[in-house]
Short mmCIF file of C-alpha atoms and ligand atoms in Angstrom, two decimals:
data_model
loop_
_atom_site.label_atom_id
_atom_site.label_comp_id
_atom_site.label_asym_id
_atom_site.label_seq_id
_atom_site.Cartn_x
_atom_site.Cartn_y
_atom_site.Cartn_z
CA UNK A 26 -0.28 8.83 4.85
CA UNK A 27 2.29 10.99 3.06
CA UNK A 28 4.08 10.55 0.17
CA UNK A 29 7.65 9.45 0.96
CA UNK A 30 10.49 10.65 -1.26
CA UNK A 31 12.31 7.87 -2.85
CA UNK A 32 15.23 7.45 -5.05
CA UNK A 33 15.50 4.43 -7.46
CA UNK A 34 16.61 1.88 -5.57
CA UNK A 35 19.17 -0.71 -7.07
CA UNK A 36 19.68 -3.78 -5.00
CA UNK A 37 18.27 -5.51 -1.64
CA UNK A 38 20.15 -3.24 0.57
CA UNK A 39 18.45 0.07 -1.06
CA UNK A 40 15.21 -1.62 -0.63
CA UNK A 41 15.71 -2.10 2.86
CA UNK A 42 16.77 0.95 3.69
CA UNK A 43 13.51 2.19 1.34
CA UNK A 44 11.44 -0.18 3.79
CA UNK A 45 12.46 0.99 7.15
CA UNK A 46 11.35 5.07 5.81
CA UNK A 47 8.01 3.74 5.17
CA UNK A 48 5.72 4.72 8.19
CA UNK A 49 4.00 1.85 7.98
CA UNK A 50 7.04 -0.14 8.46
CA UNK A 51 9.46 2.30 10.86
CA UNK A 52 9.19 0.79 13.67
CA UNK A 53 10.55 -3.06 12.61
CA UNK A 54 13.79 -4.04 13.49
CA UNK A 55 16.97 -4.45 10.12
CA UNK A 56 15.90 -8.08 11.01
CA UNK A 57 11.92 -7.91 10.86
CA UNK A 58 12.22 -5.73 7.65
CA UNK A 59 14.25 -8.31 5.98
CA UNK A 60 11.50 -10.97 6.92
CA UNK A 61 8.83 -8.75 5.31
CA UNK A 62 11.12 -8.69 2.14
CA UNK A 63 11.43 -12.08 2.47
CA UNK A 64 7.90 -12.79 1.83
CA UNK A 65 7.29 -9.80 -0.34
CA UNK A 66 7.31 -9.62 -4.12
CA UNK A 67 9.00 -6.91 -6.21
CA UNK A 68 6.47 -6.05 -8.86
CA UNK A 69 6.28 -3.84 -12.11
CA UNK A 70 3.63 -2.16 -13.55
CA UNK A 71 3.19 -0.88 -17.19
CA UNK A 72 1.26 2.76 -17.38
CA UNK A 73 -2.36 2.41 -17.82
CA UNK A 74 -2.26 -0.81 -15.68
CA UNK A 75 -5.55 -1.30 -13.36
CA UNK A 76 -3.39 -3.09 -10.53
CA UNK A 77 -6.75 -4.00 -8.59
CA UNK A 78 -10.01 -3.94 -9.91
CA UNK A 79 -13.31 -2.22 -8.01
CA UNK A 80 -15.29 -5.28 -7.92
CA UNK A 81 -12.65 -8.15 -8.56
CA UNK A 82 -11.01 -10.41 -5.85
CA UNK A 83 -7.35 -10.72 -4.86
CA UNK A 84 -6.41 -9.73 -1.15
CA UNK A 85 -2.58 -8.90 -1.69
CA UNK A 86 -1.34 -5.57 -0.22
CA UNK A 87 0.28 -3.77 -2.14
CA UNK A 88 2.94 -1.13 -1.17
CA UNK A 89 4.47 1.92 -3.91
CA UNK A 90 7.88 1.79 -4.28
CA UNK A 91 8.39 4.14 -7.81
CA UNK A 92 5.71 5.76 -9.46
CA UNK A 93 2.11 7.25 -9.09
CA UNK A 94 -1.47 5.35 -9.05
CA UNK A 95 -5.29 6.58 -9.15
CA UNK A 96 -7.74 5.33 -7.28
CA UNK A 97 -11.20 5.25 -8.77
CA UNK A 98 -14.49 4.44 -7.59
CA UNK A 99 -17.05 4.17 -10.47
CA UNK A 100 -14.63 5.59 -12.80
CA UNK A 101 -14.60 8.58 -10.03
CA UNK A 102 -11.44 9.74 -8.85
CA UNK A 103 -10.91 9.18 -5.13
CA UNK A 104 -7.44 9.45 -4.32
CA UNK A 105 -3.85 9.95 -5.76
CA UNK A 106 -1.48 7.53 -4.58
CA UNK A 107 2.48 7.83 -5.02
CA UNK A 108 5.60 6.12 -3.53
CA UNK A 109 5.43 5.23 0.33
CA UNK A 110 1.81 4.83 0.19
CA UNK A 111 -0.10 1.48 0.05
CA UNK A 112 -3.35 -0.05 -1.02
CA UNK A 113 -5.21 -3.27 -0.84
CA UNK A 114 -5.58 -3.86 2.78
CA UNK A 115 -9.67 -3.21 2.78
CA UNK A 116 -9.98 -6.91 0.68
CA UNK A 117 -6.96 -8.25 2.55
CA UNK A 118 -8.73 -7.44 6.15
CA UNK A 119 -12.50 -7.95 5.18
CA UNK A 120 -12.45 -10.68 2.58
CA UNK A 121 -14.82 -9.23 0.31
CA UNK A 122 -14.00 -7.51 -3.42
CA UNK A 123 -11.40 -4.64 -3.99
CA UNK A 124 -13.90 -1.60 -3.15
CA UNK A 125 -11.77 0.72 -5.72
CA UNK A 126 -9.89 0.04 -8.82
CA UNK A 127 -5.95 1.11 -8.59
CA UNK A 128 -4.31 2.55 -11.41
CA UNK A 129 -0.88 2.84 -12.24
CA UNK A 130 -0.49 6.76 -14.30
CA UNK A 131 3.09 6.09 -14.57
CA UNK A 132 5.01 2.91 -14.69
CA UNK A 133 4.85 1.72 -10.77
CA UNK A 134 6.48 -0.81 -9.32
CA UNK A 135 5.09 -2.03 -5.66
CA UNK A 136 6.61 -4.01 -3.32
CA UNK A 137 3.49 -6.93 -2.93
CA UNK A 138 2.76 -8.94 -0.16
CA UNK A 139 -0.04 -12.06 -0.25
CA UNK A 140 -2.46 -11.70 2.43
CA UNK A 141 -1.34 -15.39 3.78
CA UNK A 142 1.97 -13.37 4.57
CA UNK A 143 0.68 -9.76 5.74
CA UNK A 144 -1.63 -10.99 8.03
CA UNK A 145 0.75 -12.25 10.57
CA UNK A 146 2.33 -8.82 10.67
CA UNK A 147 -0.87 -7.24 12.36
CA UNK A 148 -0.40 -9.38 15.12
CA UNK A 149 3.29 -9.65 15.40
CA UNK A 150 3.30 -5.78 15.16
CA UNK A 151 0.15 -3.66 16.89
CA UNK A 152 2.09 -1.08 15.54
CA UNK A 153 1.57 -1.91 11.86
CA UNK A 154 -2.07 -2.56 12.81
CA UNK A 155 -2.46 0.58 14.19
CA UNK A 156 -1.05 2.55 11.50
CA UNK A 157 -2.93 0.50 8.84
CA UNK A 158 -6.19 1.46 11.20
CA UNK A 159 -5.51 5.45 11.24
CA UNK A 160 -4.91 5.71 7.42
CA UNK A 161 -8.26 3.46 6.99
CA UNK A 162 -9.69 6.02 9.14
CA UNK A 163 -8.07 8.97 7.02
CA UNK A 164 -9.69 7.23 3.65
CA UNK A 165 -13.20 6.90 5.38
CA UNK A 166 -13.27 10.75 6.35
CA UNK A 167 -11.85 11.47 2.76
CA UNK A 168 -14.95 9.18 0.91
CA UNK A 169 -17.48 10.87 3.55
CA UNK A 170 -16.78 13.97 2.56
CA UNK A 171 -16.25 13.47 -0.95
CA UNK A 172 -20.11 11.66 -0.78
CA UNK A 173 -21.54 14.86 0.94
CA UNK A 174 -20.37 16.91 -2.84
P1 CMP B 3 -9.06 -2.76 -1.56
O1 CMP B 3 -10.51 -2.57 -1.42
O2 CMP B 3 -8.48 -4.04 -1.14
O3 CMP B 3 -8.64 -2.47 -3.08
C1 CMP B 3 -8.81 -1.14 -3.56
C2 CMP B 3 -8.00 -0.22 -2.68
O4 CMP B 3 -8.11 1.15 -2.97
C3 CMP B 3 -8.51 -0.31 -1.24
O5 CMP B 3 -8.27 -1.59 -0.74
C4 CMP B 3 -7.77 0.82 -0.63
O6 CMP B 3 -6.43 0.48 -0.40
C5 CMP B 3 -7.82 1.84 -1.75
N1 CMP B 3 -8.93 2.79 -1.52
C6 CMP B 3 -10.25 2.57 -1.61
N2 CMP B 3 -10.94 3.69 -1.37
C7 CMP B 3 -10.03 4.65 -1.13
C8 CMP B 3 -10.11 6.04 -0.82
N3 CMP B 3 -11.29 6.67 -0.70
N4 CMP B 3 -8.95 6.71 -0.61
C9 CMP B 3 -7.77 6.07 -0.75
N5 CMP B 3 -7.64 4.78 -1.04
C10 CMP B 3 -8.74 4.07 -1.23
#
């Protein structure tokens, strides 16, 4: 999913104007996107920060709102994350440990959301779902490949 060009954002309004220019999130309604806010969590991140941890547990999703992030499998670089782009939703769906650590190369801030409160968004919106299904799909293709080097 591509990067999406943000500018710092000040108060709630920026945020949900931020929000609704996320692909992931397009196509919500002013009012759905203000009830994902409501039950999301602004969050900074110092630089150097492993924000999830290959192995660990925690199923929050986690959403890039400023900054860029690393993920690492084994220590190996996998993927380069920046603002618009998400991670977490492998432990939020499956259950099991993070399958990469995340790591924030900059100061990040995400926009967090417990799984208790993401969940219900799958089924409320197919459309979130489905989006959250073709990037998993994008990120399997990318690891395949990357295992065949
Ligand atoms: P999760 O397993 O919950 O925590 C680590 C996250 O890193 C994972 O969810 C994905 O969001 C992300 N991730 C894991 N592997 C890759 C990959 N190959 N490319 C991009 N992102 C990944």
């Amino acid at each position: 999913m591509a990067s999406v060009e943000f500018t710092a954002v000040a108060g709630r309004d920026d945020l949900l104007e931020l929000l609704g220019r996320v692909p992931l999130f397009e196509d919500l309604s002013k009012k759905e996107l203000n009830a994902v806010l409501r039950s999301a969590e602004e969050v900074s991140h110092p630089k150097g920060k492993e924000v999830v941890k290959e192995g660990g547990g925690g199923a929050g999703f986690h959403l890039i709102l400023d900054g860029e992030a690393t993920v690492l499998q084994s220590g190996r670089v996998r993927h380069r994350m920046g603002p618009g782009e998400f991670f977490g939703e492998i432990a939020l769906l499956d259950g099991g440990p993070r399958s990469a650590t995340v790591r924030a190369d900059t100061p990040v801030r995400t926009l967090s959301i417990t799984a208790w409160n993401f969940k219900p968004l799958l089924v409320e919106h197919p459309a979130i779902a489905q989006k959250l299904l073709v990037e998993l799909c994008r990120r399997l293709r990318a690891a395949e490949e990357a295992a065949h080097f």
